[in-house]
């Protein structure tokens, strides 16, 4: 193993010091637990290709047995939906003493996980990348358990850094905000290893059309306000309850509901909105239901307000679009942290309980100065170029092995 590490280190040194060295060999490792980690990795891949690189992007779970893959995904989502208090307790317990050095129990867990990820280790060894760039905390733990000495960087995909993100051997952490950077430094990470880049998102969010152009392209009435409901991640019950409340709102409003790949949520949205019978067409809410769509950047450009769960990527995308965010039913830990980030900085409001949604939404809609102030606050926090900032950092300040 020492020979492999030495060979990789020598290869890396030659590549970054020689004037005629080939482009940076970049391996991006994500994990498809939710969509955010993979979406961030794809944004990094896009930015790297724009710089003339040929990155390799792999999903950790593609290198694990099918049974583990299903269990890992399902267990996580079942827990956060049915036992959020337990998840919150467990997460805070694991985060009591954040640090990069692993405890015995954490080392045992990393080794157990490594046993089901041998294919990933083989890939890393065979590709001999100059840098391994992670958008999930599990892959660096696996590589550390095997004591692979490779230049590694981590992109933290939320507006908080749980202890699980901290791993020995990480040369650089890319974080969403100054607050996260301050936290890492407070728990022992040297300032030189932390970069405030923002959360990587697709370049499409930096190239979005104007609101008027987006509405025209999507066939949305220009004289009506637009609420974009990102339903993916909501339970069927929460979506049903939210739609029931929105149907009581009296305002010239178009509600665009995007359900992602969930056929269940599409069915719920179509059934609930089909039952809606407005008495006053001019002051009625109009509903539009979609499943998966590639037009999310355009819908965000068209919208006046986004309603949904504050995942790290969705939050970052909304900020890039200057879009106020109404938070619904955040998962414990990371989504709660994202919600707090939005609320503290004047970009968000919280629809909790759902029965207050019509009251809060109407108060927002009928207050143009507040709407403008929230848009300005969102734009001030936007980091649409986060993916390019990460790639630029790795190119301009190479990591030592």
mmCIF file of C-alpha atoms in Angstrom:
data_model
loop_
_atom_site.group_PDB
_atom_site.id
_atom_site.type_symbol
_atom_site.label_atom_id
_atom_site.label_comp_id
_atom_site.label_asym_id
_atom_site.label_seq_id
_atom_site.Cartn_x
_atom_site.Cartn_y
_atom_site.Cartn_z
ATOM 1 C CA UNK A 1 0.000 0.000 0.000
ATOM 2 C CA UNK A 2 2.848 2.400 0.801
ATOM 3 C CA UNK A 3 4.214 1.760 -2.699
ATOM 4 C CA UNK A 4 0.870 2.650 -4.286
ATOM 5 C CA UNK A 5 0.663 5.873 -2.277
ATOM 6 C CA UNK A 6 4.236 6.825 -3.174
ATOM 7 C CA UNK A 7 3.641 6.151 -6.864
ATOM 8 C CA UNK A 8 0.481 8.230 -6.876
ATOM 9 C CA UNK A 9 2.231 11.042 -5.033
ATOM 10 C CA UNK A 10 5.110 11.057 -7.505
ATOM 11 C CA UNK A 11 2.706 11.041 -10.440
ATOM 12 C CA UNK A 12 0.811 13.990 -8.962
ATOM 13 C CA UNK A 13 4.022 15.976 -8.347
ATOM 14 C CA UNK A 14 5.207 15.540 -11.921
ATOM 15 C CA UNK A 15 1.865 16.652 -13.337
ATOM 16 C CA UNK A 16 1.605 19.907 -11.428
ATOM 17 C CA UNK A 17 5.233 21.014 -11.670
ATOM 18 C CA UNK A 18 6.084 20.310 -15.282
ATOM 19 C CA UNK A 19 5.333 23.115 -17.780
ATOM 20 C CA UNK A 20 4.191 20.496 -20.300
ATOM 21 C CA UNK A 21 2.154 18.476 -17.809
ATOM 22 C CA UNK A 22 -1.204 17.054 -18.932
ATOM 23 C CA UNK A 23 -4.474 18.484 -17.566
ATOM 24 C CA UNK A 24 -5.481 17.818 -13.994
ATOM 25 C CA UNK A 25 -6.895 14.307 -13.629
ATOM 26 C CA UNK A 26 -9.990 14.860 -11.519
ATOM 27 C CA UNK A 27 -12.155 12.146 -9.974
ATOM 28 C CA UNK A 28 -15.477 13.433 -8.587
ATOM 29 C CA UNK A 29 -17.241 11.092 -6.178
ATOM 30 C CA UNK A 30 -20.880 11.668 -5.178
ATOM 31 C CA UNK A 31 -23.529 9.517 -3.515
ATOM 32 C CA UNK A 32 -27.126 9.300 -4.700
ATOM 33 C CA UNK A 33 -28.846 9.751 -1.351
ATOM 34 C CA UNK A 34 -31.280 12.441 -2.416
ATOM 35 C CA UNK A 35 -30.486 14.440 -5.529
ATOM 36 C CA UNK A 36 -28.296 17.203 -4.139
ATOM 37 C CA UNK A 37 -24.960 15.439 -3.831
ATOM 38 C CA UNK A 38 -25.154 14.144 -7.402
ATOM 39 C CA UNK A 39 -26.388 17.489 -8.760
ATOM 40 C CA UNK A 40 -23.437 19.272 -7.136
ATOM 41 C CA UNK A 41 -21.064 16.732 -8.658
ATOM 42 C CA UNK A 42 -22.583 17.236 -12.107
ATOM 43 C CA UNK A 43 -22.191 21.000 -11.738
ATOM 44 C CA UNK A 44 -18.515 20.486 -10.879
ATOM 45 C CA UNK A 45 -18.147 18.170 -13.852
ATOM 46 C CA UNK A 46 -19.693 20.819 -16.107
ATOM 47 C CA UNK A 47 -17.364 23.523 -14.757
ATOM 48 C CA UNK A 48 -14.309 21.289 -15.133
ATOM 49 C CA UNK A 49 -15.141 20.513 -18.760
ATOM 50 C CA UNK A 50 -15.529 24.238 -19.424
ATOM 51 C CA UNK A 51 -11.917 24.547 -18.241
ATOM 52 C CA UNK A 52 -10.731 21.920 -20.710
ATOM 53 C CA UNK A 53 -10.532 19.068 -18.211
ATOM 54 C CA UNK A 54 -11.972 15.569 -18.615
ATOM 55 C CA UNK A 55 -13.200 14.716 -15.136
ATOM 56 C CA UNK A 56 -14.551 11.327 -14.158
ATOM 57 C CA UNK A 57 -17.704 11.371 -12.033
ATOM 58 C CA UNK A 58 -18.830 8.277 -10.142
ATOM 59 C CA UNK A 59 -21.663 7.587 -7.732
ATOM 60 C CA UNK A 60 -20.449 5.728 -4.658
ATOM 61 C CA UNK A 61 -23.671 3.717 -4.390
ATOM 62 C CA UNK A 62 -23.107 2.329 -7.885
ATOM 63 C CA UNK A 63 -20.086 0.549 -6.371
ATOM 64 C CA UNK A 64 -22.023 -1.084 -3.547
ATOM 65 C CA UNK A 65 -24.280 -4.175 -3.544
ATOM 66 C CA UNK A 66 -27.871 -3.536 -4.630
ATOM 67 C CA UNK A 67 -29.250 -4.641 -1.259
ATOM 68 C CA UNK A 68 -27.086 -2.168 0.653
ATOM 69 C CA UNK A 69 -27.955 0.586 -1.823
ATOM 70 C CA UNK A 70 -31.692 0.143 -1.308
ATOM 71 C CA UNK A 71 -31.381 -0.261 2.459
ATOM 72 C CA UNK A 72 -29.177 2.810 2.877
ATOM 73 C CA UNK A 73 -31.463 5.079 0.867
ATOM 74 C CA UNK A 74 -34.714 3.753 2.263
ATOM 75 C CA UNK A 75 -33.546 3.739 5.881
ATOM 76 C CA UNK A 76 -32.469 7.362 5.723
ATOM 77 C CA UNK A 77 -35.707 8.659 4.205
ATOM 78 C CA UNK A 78 -37.881 6.460 6.416
ATOM 79 C CA UNK A 79 -36.122 7.788 9.525
ATOM 80 C CA UNK A 80 -36.266 11.481 8.656
ATOM 81 C CA UNK A 81 -39.955 11.207 7.761
ATOM 82 C CA UNK A 82 -41.202 8.954 10.545
ATOM 83 C CA UNK A 83 -38.740 9.568 13.384
ATOM 84 C CA UNK A 84 -37.324 13.086 12.929
ATOM 85 C CA UNK A 85 -36.804 13.576 16.666
ATOM 86 C CA UNK A 86 -34.611 10.473 16.807
ATOM 87 C CA UNK A 87 -32.602 11.622 13.775
ATOM 88 C CA UNK A 88 -32.163 15.043 15.371
ATOM 89 C CA UNK A 89 -31.021 13.482 18.673
ATOM 90 C CA UNK A 90 -28.623 11.080 16.979
ATOM 91 C CA UNK A 91 -27.175 13.754 14.705
ATOM 92 C CA UNK A 92 -26.559 16.147 17.576
ATOM 93 C CA UNK A 93 -25.012 13.382 19.651
ATOM 94 C CA UNK A 94 -22.574 12.545 16.841
ATOM 95 C CA UNK A 95 -21.823 16.251 16.517
ATOM 96 C CA UNK A 96 -21.010 16.885 20.180
ATOM 97 C CA UNK A 97 -17.251 17.125 19.675
ATOM 98 C CA UNK A 98 -16.618 17.826 15.973
ATOM 99 C CA UNK A 99 -13.057 17.147 14.822
ATOM 100 C CA UNK A 100 -11.165 15.519 11.979
ATOM 101 C CA UNK A 101 -9.600 12.763 14.098
ATOM 102 C CA UNK A 102 -11.798 9.693 14.191
ATOM 103 C CA UNK A 103 -12.833 7.821 17.334
ATOM 104 C CA UNK A 104 -12.539 4.047 17.582
ATOM 105 C CA UNK A 105 -16.260 3.581 16.916
ATOM 106 C CA UNK A 106 -16.105 5.836 13.840
ATOM 107 C CA UNK A 107 -13.090 3.943 12.518
ATOM 108 C CA UNK A 108 -14.928 0.637 12.930
ATOM 109 C CA UNK A 109 -17.962 1.999 11.048
ATOM 110 C CA UNK A 110 -15.744 3.301 8.244
ATOM 111 C CA UNK A 111 -14.100 -0.106 7.883
ATOM 112 C CA UNK A 112 -17.462 -1.869 7.794
ATOM 113 C CA UNK A 113 -18.608 0.478 5.043
ATOM 114 C CA UNK A 114 -15.353 -0.032 3.187
ATOM 115 C CA UNK A 115 -16.012 -3.768 3.026
ATOM 116 C CA UNK A 116 -18.984 -3.191 0.728
ATOM 117 C CA UNK A 117 -17.197 -0.638 -1.451
ATOM 118 C CA UNK A 118 -14.200 -2.550 -2.745
ATOM 119 C CA UNK A 119 -15.038 -1.664 -6.353
ATOM 120 C CA UNK A 120 -14.646 2.038 -5.561
ATOM 121 C CA UNK A 121 -11.221 1.415 -4.067
ATOM 122 C CA UNK A 122 -10.180 -0.498 -7.174
ATOM 123 C CA UNK A 123 -11.360 2.365 -9.376
ATOM 124 C CA UNK A 124 -9.419 4.950 -7.381
ATOM 125 C CA UNK A 125 -6.251 2.884 -7.523
ATOM 126 C CA UNK A 126 -6.534 2.147 -11.238
ATOM 127 C CA UNK A 127 -7.368 5.735 -12.301
ATOM 128 C CA UNK A 128 -4.645 7.321 -10.147
ATOM 129 C CA UNK A 129 -6.324 10.758 -10.082
ATOM 130 C CA UNK A 130 -4.471 13.930 -9.203
ATOM 131 C CA UNK A 131 -7.377 14.954 -6.973
ATOM 132 C CA UNK A 132 -10.424 13.171 -5.579
ATOM 133 C CA UNK A 133 -13.250 15.648 -5.077
ATOM 134 C CA UNK A 134 -16.100 14.494 -2.829
ATOM 135 C CA UNK A 135 -19.664 15.838 -2.615
ATOM 136 C CA UNK A 136 -20.711 13.386 0.123
ATOM 137 C CA UNK A 137 -19.077 12.538 3.442
ATOM 138 C CA UNK A 138 -19.101 8.750 3.058
ATOM 139 C CA UNK A 139 -16.486 8.283 0.270
ATOM 140 C CA UNK A 140 -13.636 10.086 2.101
ATOM 141 C CA UNK A 141 -14.324 7.958 5.181
ATOM 142 C CA UNK A 142 -13.979 4.834 3.044
ATOM 143 C CA UNK A 143 -10.718 5.980 1.464
ATOM 144 C CA UNK A 144 -9.322 6.963 4.850
ATOM 145 C CA UNK A 145 -10.145 3.516 6.231
ATOM 146 C CA UNK A 146 -7.877 2.078 3.515
ATOM 147 C CA UNK A 147 -5.194 4.686 4.274
ATOM 148 C CA UNK A 148 -4.962 5.816 0.660
ATOM 149 C CA UNK A 149 -2.773 8.924 0.565
ATOM 150 C CA UNK A 150 -4.333 10.894 -2.247
ATOM 151 C CA UNK A 151 -4.993 14.621 -2.616
ATOM 152 C CA UNK A 152 -8.624 14.958 -1.566
ATOM 153 C CA UNK A 153 -11.077 17.835 -1.307
ATOM 154 C CA UNK A 154 -14.606 17.952 0.061
ATOM 155 C CA UNK A 155 -17.510 20.113 -1.088
ATOM 156 C CA UNK A 156 -20.005 20.520 1.770
ATOM 157 C CA UNK A 157 -23.446 20.720 0.188
ATOM 158 C CA UNK A 158 -25.396 22.432 2.982
ATOM 159 C CA UNK A 159 -25.193 25.666 4.970
ATOM 160 C CA UNK A 160 -23.809 23.772 7.956
ATOM 161 C CA UNK A 161 -21.001 21.255 8.444
ATOM 162 C CA UNK A 162 -21.872 18.205 10.502
ATOM 163 C CA UNK A 163 -19.048 16.247 12.116
ATOM 164 C CA UNK A 164 -19.492 13.497 9.505
ATOM 165 C CA UNK A 165 -18.043 15.856 6.871
ATOM 166 C CA UNK A 166 -14.766 16.162 8.795
ATOM 167 C CA UNK A 167 -12.278 13.491 7.783
ATOM 168 C CA UNK A 168 -8.521 13.060 8.261
ATOM 169 C CA UNK A 169 -6.461 13.641 5.138
ATOM 170 C CA UNK A 170 -8.727 16.226 3.485
ATOM 171 C CA UNK A 171 -6.569 18.872 1.864
ATOM 172 C CA UNK A 172 -9.313 21.424 1.246
ATOM 173 C CA UNK A 173 -12.903 22.040 2.313
ATOM 174 C CA UNK A 174 -15.211 24.056 0.078
ATOM 175 C CA UNK A 175 -18.082 25.524 2.071
ATOM 176 C CA UNK A 176 -21.284 27.463 1.454
ATOM 177 C CA UNK A 177 -20.797 30.477 3.699
ATOM 178 C CA UNK A 178 -18.465 32.392 5.990
ATOM 179 C CA UNK A 179 -20.355 30.949 8.943
ATOM 180 C CA UNK A 180 -19.497 27.371 7.944
ATOM 181 C CA UNK A 181 -15.875 28.406 7.420
ATOM 182 C CA UNK A 182 -15.792 29.926 10.912
ATOM 183 C CA UNK A 183 -17.173 26.686 12.374
ATOM 184 C CA UNK A 184 -14.533 24.530 10.688
ATOM 185 C CA UNK A 185 -11.751 26.789 11.888
ATOM 186 C CA UNK A 186 -13.179 26.782 15.418
ATOM 187 C CA UNK A 187 -13.013 22.962 15.561
ATOM 188 C CA UNK A 188 -9.404 22.794 14.396
ATOM 189 C CA UNK A 189 -9.321 22.979 10.589
ATOM 190 C CA UNK A 190 -6.627 25.394 9.473
ATOM 191 C CA UNK A 191 -7.930 28.468 7.655
ATOM 192 C CA UNK A 192 -5.610 27.679 4.722
ATOM 193 C CA UNK A 193 -7.628 24.513 4.050
ATOM 194 C CA UNK A 194 -11.032 26.216 3.890
ATOM 195 C CA UNK A 195 -12.497 28.057 0.911
ATOM 196 C CA UNK A 196 -15.881 29.817 0.871
ATOM 197 C CA UNK A 197 -17.034 28.866 -2.609
ATOM 198 C CA UNK A 198 -20.788 28.463 -2.261
ATOM 199 C CA UNK A 199 -22.585 25.246 -3.201
ATOM 200 C CA UNK A 200 -22.002 24.147 -6.820
ATOM 201 C CA UNK A 201 -25.064 24.434 -9.040
ATOM 202 C CA UNK A 202 -25.605 24.091 -12.769
ATOM 203 C CA UNK A 203 -24.474 26.959 -14.955
ATOM 204 C CA UNK A 204 -28.049 27.195 -16.255
ATOM 205 C CA UNK A 205 -28.978 29.125 -13.107
ATOM 206 C CA UNK A 206 -26.458 31.810 -14.008
ATOM 207 C CA UNK A 207 -27.837 32.091 -17.545
ATOM 208 C CA UNK A 208 -31.549 32.249 -16.743
ATOM 209 C CA UNK A 209 -33.830 34.615 -18.688
ATOM 210 C CA UNK A 210 -35.688 37.595 -17.254
ATOM 211 C CA UNK A 211 -38.942 36.990 -15.422
ATOM 212 C CA UNK A 212 -40.992 38.316 -18.331
ATOM 213 C CA UNK A 213 -39.126 36.199 -20.885
ATOM 214 C CA UNK A 214 -39.412 33.088 -18.718
ATOM 215 C CA UNK A 215 -43.165 33.524 -18.278
ATOM 216 C CA UNK A 216 -43.649 34.052 -21.984
ATOM 217 C CA UNK A 217 -41.640 30.932 -22.831
ATOM 218 C CA UNK A 218 -43.579 28.831 -20.295
ATOM 219 C CA UNK A 219 -46.985 30.179 -21.255
ATOM 220 C CA UNK A 220 -47.636 31.730 -17.830
ATOM 221 C CA UNK A 221 -49.923 34.745 -17.612
ATOM 222 C CA UNK A 222 -47.745 37.838 -17.133
ATOM 223 C CA UNK A 223 -50.335 39.668 -14.990
ATOM 224 C CA UNK A 224 -50.519 36.930 -12.312
ATOM 225 C CA UNK A 225 -47.992 36.264 -9.563
ATOM 226 C CA UNK A 226 -46.253 32.880 -9.778
ATOM 227 C CA UNK A 227 -45.599 30.545 -6.855
ATOM 228 C CA UNK A 228 -43.257 27.648 -7.608
ATOM 229 C CA UNK A 229 -43.997 24.645 -5.386
ATOM 230 C CA UNK A 230 -41.068 22.207 -5.417
ATOM 231 C CA UNK A 231 -42.928 19.152 -4.132
ATOM 232 C CA UNK A 232 -40.129 16.577 -4.483
ATOM 233 C CA UNK A 233 -39.133 15.406 -1.016
ATOM 234 C CA UNK A 234 -42.494 16.246 0.556
ATOM 235 C CA UNK A 235 -44.626 13.404 1.828
ATOM 236 C CA UNK A 236 -47.979 12.811 0.142
ATOM 237 C CA UNK A 237 -49.756 13.966 3.299
ATOM 238 C CA UNK A 238 -47.820 17.236 3.541
ATOM 239 C CA UNK A 239 -48.376 17.990 -0.152
ATOM 240 C CA UNK A 240 -52.089 17.259 0.185
ATOM 241 C CA UNK A 241 -52.382 19.529 3.211
ATOM 242 C CA UNK A 242 -50.436 22.316 1.529
ATOM 243 C CA UNK A 243 -52.600 22.212 -1.594
ATOM 244 C CA UNK A 244 -55.751 22.287 0.521
ATOM 245 C CA UNK A 245 -54.499 25.491 2.135
ATOM 246 C CA UNK A 246 -53.412 27.078 -1.150
ATOM 247 C CA UNK A 247 -56.882 26.467 -2.587
ATOM 248 C CA UNK A 248 -58.322 28.824 0.066
ATOM 249 C CA UNK A 249 -56.068 31.708 -0.997
ATOM 250 C CA UNK A 250 -57.811 34.505 -2.836
ATOM 251 C CA UNK A 251 -55.214 36.085 -5.083
ATOM 252 C CA UNK A 252 -54.448 36.203 -8.835
ATOM 253 C CA UNK A 253 -51.779 33.539 -8.482
ATOM 254 C CA UNK A 254 -50.445 30.699 -10.627
ATOM 255 C CA UNK A 255 -49.093 27.797 -8.596
ATOM 256 C CA UNK A 256 -46.680 25.619 -10.572
ATOM 257 C CA UNK A 257 -46.218 22.255 -8.829
ATOM 258 C CA UNK A 258 -43.108 20.252 -9.764
ATOM 259 C CA UNK A 259 -43.210 16.719 -8.364
ATOM 260 C CA UNK A 260 -39.992 15.317 -9.806
ATOM 261 C CA UNK A 261 -39.936 11.608 -10.579
ATOM 262 C CA UNK A 262 -42.531 10.662 -7.954
ATOM 263 C CA UNK A 263 -45.644 9.239 -9.612
ATOM 264 C CA UNK A 264 -47.318 9.233 -6.192
ATOM 265 C CA UNK A 265 -46.859 12.986 -5.750
ATOM 266 C CA UNK A 266 -48.035 13.690 -9.304
ATOM 267 C CA UNK A 267 -51.188 11.686 -8.557
ATOM 268 C CA UNK A 268 -51.787 13.551 -5.288
ATOM 269 C CA UNK A 269 -51.295 16.936 -6.962
ATOM 270 C CA UNK A 270 -53.581 16.106 -9.896
ATOM 271 C CA UNK A 271 -56.354 14.748 -7.683
ATOM 272 C CA UNK A 272 -56.263 17.646 -5.225
ATOM 273 C CA UNK A 273 -56.168 20.373 -7.864
ATOM 274 C CA UNK A 274 -58.919 18.685 -9.931
ATOM 275 C CA UNK A 275 -61.296 19.070 -6.958
ATOM 276 C CA UNK A 276 -60.681 22.816 -6.792
ATOM 277 C CA UNK A 277 -63.701 24.852 -7.932
ATOM 278 C CA UNK A 278 -63.041 28.610 -7.612
ATOM 279 C CA UNK A 279 -65.943 31.047 -7.320
ATOM 280 C CA UNK A 280 -64.068 34.120 -8.576
ATOM 281 C CA UNK A 281 -61.846 33.369 -11.583
ATOM 282 C CA UNK A 282 -60.039 36.707 -11.385
ATOM 283 C CA UNK A 283 -58.995 36.173 -7.762
ATOM 284 C CA UNK A 284 -58.591 32.394 -7.975
ATOM 285 C CA UNK A 285 -55.438 30.345 -7.778
ATOM 286 C CA UNK A 286 -54.534 28.543 -11.019
ATOM 287 C CA UNK A 287 -52.695 25.228 -10.626
ATOM 288 C CA UNK A 288 -50.227 23.660 -13.081
ATOM 289 C CA UNK A 289 -48.857 20.176 -12.295
ATOM 290 C CA UNK A 290 -45.613 18.720 -13.637
ATOM 291 C CA UNK A 291 -43.612 15.612 -12.892
ATOM 292 C CA UNK A 292 -39.936 15.707 -13.809
ATOM 293 C CA UNK A 293 -38.858 18.668 -15.921
ATOM 294 C CA UNK A 294 -35.577 20.075 -17.190
ATOM 295 C CA UNK A 295 -37.064 23.576 -17.026
ATOM 296 C CA UNK A 296 -36.521 24.248 -13.308
ATOM 297 C CA UNK A 297 -34.142 27.204 -13.954
ATOM 298 C CA UNK A 298 -36.753 28.807 -16.207
ATOM 299 C CA UNK A 299 -39.566 28.202 -13.712
ATOM 300 C CA UNK A 300 -37.442 29.742 -10.959
ATOM 301 C CA UNK A 301 -36.813 32.749 -13.212
ATOM 302 C CA UNK A 302 -40.574 33.090 -13.739
ATOM 303 C CA UNK A 303 -41.514 32.781 -10.068
ATOM 304 C CA UNK A 304 -42.093 35.348 -7.338
ATOM 305 C CA UNK A 305 -41.711 32.845 -4.504
ATOM 306 C CA UNK A 306 -40.442 29.282 -4.089
ATOM 307 C CA UNK A 307 -42.190 26.954 -1.648
ATOM 308 C CA UNK A 308 -40.587 23.676 -0.618
ATOM 309 C CA UNK A 309 -37.969 21.841 1.392
ATOM 310 C CA UNK A 310 -34.673 23.716 1.844
ATOM 311 C CA UNK A 311 -32.187 21.220 0.486
ATOM 312 C CA UNK A 312 -28.717 22.660 0.018
ATOM 313 C CA UNK A 313 -28.868 22.655 -3.784
ATOM 314 C CA UNK A 314 -32.412 24.031 -3.978
ATOM 315 C CA UNK A 315 -31.462 26.771 -1.529
ATOM 316 C CA UNK A 316 -28.377 27.684 -3.536
ATOM 317 C CA UNK A 317 -30.343 27.667 -6.809
ATOM 318 C CA UNK A 318 -33.035 29.931 -5.362
ATOM 319 C CA UNK A 319 -30.413 32.395 -4.125
ATOM 320 C CA UNK A 320 -28.779 32.431 -7.552
ATOM 321 C CA UNK A 321 -32.156 33.382 -9.029
ATOM 322 C CA UNK A 322 -32.860 36.057 -6.409
ATOM 323 C CA UNK A 323 -35.922 34.060 -5.352
ATOM 324 C CA UNK A 324 -37.492 34.314 -1.850
ATOM 325 C CA UNK A 325 -38.019 30.925 -0.198
ATOM 326 C CA UNK A 326 -41.007 29.726 1.860
ATOM 327 C CA UNK A 327 -39.767 26.758 3.869
ATOM 328 C CA UNK A 328 -41.985 23.702 4.370
ATOM 329 C CA UNK A 329 -41.305 20.695 6.600
ATOM 330 C CA UNK A 330 -37.471 20.724 6.669
ATOM 331 C CA UNK A 331 -35.662 17.517 7.613
ATOM 332 C CA UNK A 332 -33.760 17.700 10.901
ATOM 333 C CA UNK A 333 -30.115 18.791 11.009
ATOM 334 C CA UNK A 334 -28.966 19.948 7.573
ATOM 335 C CA UNK A 335 -32.305 21.229 6.221
ATOM 336 C CA UNK A 336 -33.026 22.951 9.518
ATOM 337 C CA UNK A 337 -29.639 24.645 9.204
ATOM 338 C CA UNK A 338 -30.444 25.709 5.641
ATOM 339 C CA UNK A 339 -33.808 27.067 6.779
ATOM 340 C CA UNK A 340 -32.137 29.062 9.540
ATOM 341 C CA UNK A 341 -29.670 30.477 7.035
ATOM 342 C CA UNK A 342 -32.530 31.738 4.855
ATOM 343 C CA UNK A 343 -34.568 33.117 7.741
ATOM 344 C CA UNK A 344 -31.674 34.869 9.472
ATOM 345 C CA UNK A 345 -30.665 36.634 6.281
ATOM 346 C CA UNK A 346 -34.097 37.901 5.339
ATOM 347 C CA UNK A 347 -34.611 35.611 2.349
ATOM 348 C CA UNK A 348 -37.173 33.201 3.751
ATOM 349 C CA UNK A 349 -40.376 32.643 5.651
ATOM 350 C CA UNK A 350 -41.609 29.446 7.258
ATOM 351 C CA UNK A 351 -45.010 27.863 6.598
ATOM 352 C CA UNK A 352 -45.515 26.080 9.884
ATOM 353 C CA UNK A 353 -48.113 24.914 10.725
ATOM 354 C CA UNK A 354 -49.575 24.578 7.249
ATOM 355 C CA UNK A 355 -52.788 26.221 8.406
ATOM 356 C CA UNK A 356 -50.988 29.585 8.445
ATOM 357 C CA UNK A 357 -49.867 29.250 4.818
ATOM 358 C CA UNK A 358 -52.695 31.338 3.262
ATOM 359 C CA UNK A 359 -52.207 34.109 5.837
ATOM 360 C CA UNK A 360 -48.404 34.248 5.456
ATOM 361 C CA UNK A 361 -48.460 33.968 1.679
ATOM 362 C CA UNK A 362 -51.045 36.711 1.266
ATOM 363 C CA UNK A 363 -49.068 38.974 3.601
ATOM 364 C CA UNK A 364 -45.999 38.379 1.429
ATOM 365 C CA UNK A 365 -47.833 38.876 -1.875
ATOM 366 C CA UNK A 366 -49.499 42.139 -0.888
ATOM 367 C CA UNK A 367 -46.266 43.755 0.343
ATOM 368 C CA UNK A 368 -44.169 44.835 -2.689
ATOM 369 C CA UNK A 369 -41.384 46.501 -0.607
ATOM 370 C CA UNK A 370 -40.914 43.289 1.380
ATOM 371 C CA UNK A 371 -40.827 41.214 -1.783
ATOM 372 C CA UNK A 372 -38.209 43.499 -3.304
ATOM 373 C CA UNK A 373 -36.115 43.450 -0.127
ATOM 374 C CA UNK A 374 -36.157 39.641 0.016
ATOM 375 C CA UNK A 375 -35.148 39.434 -3.644
ATOM 376 C CA UNK A 376 -32.266 41.820 -3.025
ATOM 377 C CA UNK A 377 -31.167 39.824 0.023
ATOM 378 C CA UNK A 378 -31.188 36.615 -2.019
ATOM 379 C CA UNK A 379 -29.115 38.154 -4.808
ATOM 380 C CA UNK A 380 -26.583 39.439 -2.265
ATOM 381 C CA UNK A 381 -26.024 35.872 -1.041
ATOM 382 C CA UNK A 382 -25.954 34.255 -4.486
ATOM 383 C CA UNK A 383 -22.918 32.289 -5.616
ATOM 384 C CA UNK A 384 -23.962 31.080 -9.034
ATOM 385 C CA UNK A 385 -20.288 30.567 -9.968
ATOM 386 C CA UNK A 386 -19.558 28.206 -7.059
ATOM 387 C CA UNK A 387 -18.663 25.237 -9.273
ATOM 388 C CA UNK A 388 -16.156 27.281 -11.242
ATOM 389 C CA UNK A 389 -14.728 28.675 -7.992
ATOM 390 C CA UNK A 390 -14.018 25.134 -6.781
ATOM 391 C CA UNK A 391 -12.345 24.069 -10.025
ATOM 392 C CA UNK A 392 -10.343 27.301 -10.191
ATOM 393 C CA UNK A 393 -9.052 26.743 -6.669
ATOM 394 C CA UNK A 394 -7.863 23.227 -7.499
ATOM 395 C CA UNK A 395 -6.149 24.429 -10.680
ATOM 396 C CA UNK A 396 -4.532 27.541 -9.242
ATOM 397 C CA UNK A 397 -3.604 26.096 -5.819
ATOM 398 C CA UNK A 398 -2.876 22.391 -6.361
ATOM 399 C CA UNK A 399 -3.271 20.057 -3.413
ATOM 400 C CA UNK A 400 -0.294 18.202 -2.061
ATOM 401 C CA UNK A 401 -0.655 14.403 -1.787
#
